[in-house]
Amino acid sequence: MGFNCRIPRVKPLLTKKQREKRLTWAKEKKSWTAAEWSKVMFSDESKFCISFGNRGPRVWRRTGEAQDPRCLKSSVKFPPSVMVWGAMSSAGVGPLCFLRSRVNAAVYQQVLEHFMLPAADLLYGDGDFKFQQDLAPAHSAKSTRAWFTDHGISVLNWPANSPDLSPIENLWGIVKRKMQNARPKNAEELKATIRATWALITPEQCQKLMDSMPCRINAVIEAKGAPTKY
């Protein structure tokens, strides 16, 4: 009948109010030009885990091969991992920050001070820019908002639960795919691998991702605020 069995994609659960806000945001930004988007610095945190195998969700095997080591996927309850903060614009990527503790408002402001500001100098020089971040509690805390005001940083308004609108989410995906054959043995080797892979990201790749912003916005409008394919 034309049906195929597939693993469902995972998307954030959106409330009716969140969908409405996404739609309103997309309509407001629909007229933005490439020049306007080039002035936005996108930021995000991502978790990287040490991989103990390269098996996907499915494996080809014959009858009787269920226990063959070649057909097994290893499972580790608590694999070593690191959390990373990064930023990008159409001009390229900024320096990475490896987060050592739970990110509260105070920790996040240290990240902004020591990594976001240098990234802004690298990517924009003396030019104006808008800073993008999601609505995590540390990001939207009163003291963090005061930090942005004190430093004269303009923050782009952002709808909740909207990773499909942020090109840096796709950049993390690119980095992780480039790392899929790497086999770091511990957290320090994992960090070194992430740094080396991040350094390979080109301004052209970033520009291509930034060029997708009009399509992302149109997709949100067509979906009436619901999750999109991005």
JSON list of C-alpha atoms in Angstrom, two decimals, residues 21-22 24-43 88-89 108 112 116 124 128-136 139-140 144-145 147-149 152-168 210 213-214 216-217:
[
{"chain": "A", "resi": 21, "resn": "LYS", "atom": "CA", "xyz": [4.97, 32.69, 18.88]},
{"chain": "A", "resi": 22, "resn": "ARG", "atom": "CA", "xyz": [7.10, 30.84, 16.32]},
{"chain": "A", "resi": 24, "resn": "THR", "atom": "CA", "xyz": [4.68, 35.49, 14.70]},
{"chain": "A", "resi": 25, "resn": "TRP", "atom": "CA", "xyz": [8.48, 35.52, 14.89]},
{"chain": "A", "resi": 26, "resn": "ALA", "atom": "CA", "xyz": [8.82, 34.01, 11.42]},
{"chain": "A", "resi": 27, "resn": "LYS", "atom": "CA", "xyz": [6.46, 36.56, 9.90]},
{"chain": "A", "resi": 28, "resn": "GLU", "atom": "CA", "xyz": [8.43, 39.38, 11.53]},
{"chain": "A", "resi": 29, "resn": "LYS", "atom": "CA", "xyz": [11.71, 38.06, 10.11]},
{"chain": "A", "resi": 30, "resn": "LYS", "atom": "CA", "xyz": [10.38, 37.10, 6.68]},
{"chain": "A", "resi": 31, "resn": "SER", "atom": "CA", "xyz": [11.60, 40.34, 5.12]},
{"chain": "A", "resi": 32, "resn": "TRP", "atom": "CA", "xyz": [15.12, 40.13, 6.56]},
{"chain": "A", "resi": 33, "resn": "THR", "atom": "CA", "xyz": [17.86, 40.27, 3.95]},
{"chain": "A", "resi": 34, "resn": "ALA", "atom": "CA", "xyz": [21.06, 38.23, 3.71]},
{"chain": "A", "resi": 35, "resn": "ALA", "atom": "CA", "xyz": [22.95, 41.29, 4.94]},
{"chain": "A", "resi": 36, "resn": "GLU", "atom": "CA", "xyz": [20.80, 41.41, 8.08]},
{"chain": "A", "resi": 37, "resn": "TRP", "atom": "CA", "xyz": [21.30, 37.72, 8.82]},
{"chain": "A", "resi": 38, "resn": "SER", "atom": "CA", "xyz": [25.05, 38.13, 8.30]},
{"chain": "A", "resi": 39, "resn": "LYS", "atom": "CA", "xyz": [25.02, 40.37, 11.38]},
{"chain": "A", "resi": 40, "resn": "VAL", "atom": "CA", "xyz": [23.65, 37.59, 13.61]},
{"chain": "A", "resi": 41, "resn": "MET", "atom": "CA", "xyz": [26.03, 35.46, 15.66]},
{"chain": "A", "resi": 42, "resn": "PHE", "atom": "CA", "xyz": [24.37, 32.15, 16.53]},
{"chain": "A", "resi": 43, "resn": "SER", "atom": "CA", "xyz": [25.39, 30.27, 19.68]},
{"chain": "A", "resi": 88, "resn": "MET", "atom": "CA", "xyz": [29.14, 30.95, 14.35]},
{"chain": "A", "resi": 89, "resn": "SER", "atom": "CA", "xyz": [28.25, 33.60, 11.81]},
{"chain": "A", "resi": 108, "resn": "TYR", "atom": "CA", "xyz": [27.22, 31.44, 31.46]},
{"chain": "A", "resi": 112, "resn": "LEU", "atom": "CA", "xyz": [30.13, 35.22, 27.40]},
{"chain": "A", "resi": 116, "resn": "MET", "atom": "CA", "xyz": [31.59, 35.19, 23.16]},
{"chain": "A", "resi": 124, "resn": "TYR", "atom": "CA", "xyz": [32.83, 41.22, 13.34]},
{"chain": "A", "resi": 128, "resn": "ASP", "atom": "CA", "xyz": [27.60, 45.80, 14.87]},
{"chain": "A", "resi": 129, "resn": "PHE", "atom": "CA", "xyz": [26.02, 42.39, 15.43]},
{"chain": "A", "resi": 130, "resn": "LYS", "atom": "CA", "xyz": [23.11, 40.70, 17.15]},
{"chain": "A", "resi": 131, "resn": "PHE", "atom": "CA", "xyz": [23.68, 37.75, 19.46]},
{"chain": "A", "resi": 132, "resn": "GLN", "atom": "CA", "xyz": [21.42, 34.70, 19.25]},
{"chain": "A", "resi": 133, "resn": "GLN", "atom": "CA", "xyz": [20.85, 32.27, 22.10]},
{"chain": "A", "resi": 134, "resn": "ASP", "atom": "CA", "xyz": [18.05, 29.92, 23.11]},
{"chain": "A", "resi": 135, "resn": "LEU", "atom": "CA", "xyz": [15.82, 30.46, 26.13]},
{"chain": "A", "resi": 136, "resn": "ALA", "atom": "CA", "xyz": [17.68, 28.25, 28.63]},
{"chain": "A", "resi": 139, "resn": "HIS", "atom": "CA", "xyz": [20.49, 32.62, 29.21]},
{"chain": "A", "resi": 140, "resn": "SER", "atom": "CA", "xyz": [17.31, 34.42, 30.17]},
{"chain": "A", "resi": 144, "resn": "THR", "atom": "CA", "xyz": [22.41, 37.72, 32.29]},
{"chain": "A", "resi": 145, "resn": "ARG", "atom": "CA", "xyz": [20.09, 40.27, 30.72]},
{"chain": "A", "resi": 147, "resn": "TRP", "atom": "CA", "xyz": [25.23, 41.65, 31.55]},
{"chain": "A", "resi": 148, "resn": "PHE", "atom": "CA", "xyz": [24.15, 42.15, 27.94]},
{"chain": "A", "resi": 149, "resn": "THR", "atom": "CA", "xyz": [22.91, 45.65, 28.73]},
{"chain": "A", "resi": 152, "resn": "GLY", "atom": "CA", "xyz": [26.01, 46.97, 24.92]},
{"chain": "A", "resi": 153, "resn": "ILE", "atom": "CA", "xyz": [25.17, 43.63, 23.28]},
{"chain": "A", "resi": 154, "resn": "SER", "atom": "CA", "xyz": [21.95, 43.43, 21.27]},
{"chain": "A", "resi": 155, "resn": "VAL", "atom": "CA", "xyz": [20.24, 40.04, 21.72]},
{"chain": "A", "resi": 156, "resn": "LEU", "atom": "CA", "xyz": [18.01, 38.65, 18.99]},
{"chain": "A", "resi": 157, "resn": "ASN", "atom": "CA", "xyz": [14.54, 37.79, 20.25]},
{"chain": "A", "resi": 158, "resn": "TRP", "atom": "CA", "xyz": [14.05, 34.05, 19.92]},
{"chain": "A", "resi": 159, "resn": "PRO", "atom": "CA", "xyz": [11.04, 31.68, 20.07]},
{"chain": "A", "resi": 160, "resn": "ALA", "atom": "CA", "xyz": [11.16, 28.75, 22.52]},
{"chain": "A", "resi": 161, "resn": "ASN", "atom": "CA", "xyz": [11.88, 25.18, 21.40]},
{"chain": "A", "resi": 162, "resn": "SER", "atom": "CA", "xyz": [13.11, 26.24, 17.96]},
{"chain": "A", "resi": 163, "resn": "PRO", "atom": "CA", "xyz": [16.33, 24.37, 17.10]},
{"chain": "A", "resi": 164, "resn": "ASP", "atom": "CA", "xyz": [15.07, 24.08, 13.51]},
{"chain": "A", "resi": 165, "resn": "LEU", "atom": "CA", "xyz": [15.56, 27.84, 13.15]},
{"chain": "A", "resi": 166, "resn": "SER", "atom": "CA", "xyz": [19.20, 27.81, 14.27]},
{"chain": "A", "resi": 167, "resn": "PRO", "atom": "CA", "xyz": [21.87, 26.90, 11.68]},
{"chain": "A", "resi": 168, "resn": "ILE", "atom": "CA", "xyz": [24.43, 26.14, 14.39]},
{"chain": "A", "resi": 210, "resn": "MET", "atom": "CA", "xyz": [23.21, 31.10, 7.03]},
{"chain": "A", "resi": 213, "resn": "MET", "atom": "CA", "xyz": [17.50, 31.20, 7.04]},
{"chain": "A", "resi": 214, "resn": "PRO", "atom": "CA", "xyz": [14.82, 32.45, 4.56]},
{"chain": "A", "resi": 216, "resn": "ARG", "atom": "CA", "xyz": [13.67, 27.98, 7.48]},
{"chain": "A", "resi": 217, "resn": "ILE", "atom": "CA", "xyz": [11.42, 30.95, 8.10]}
]
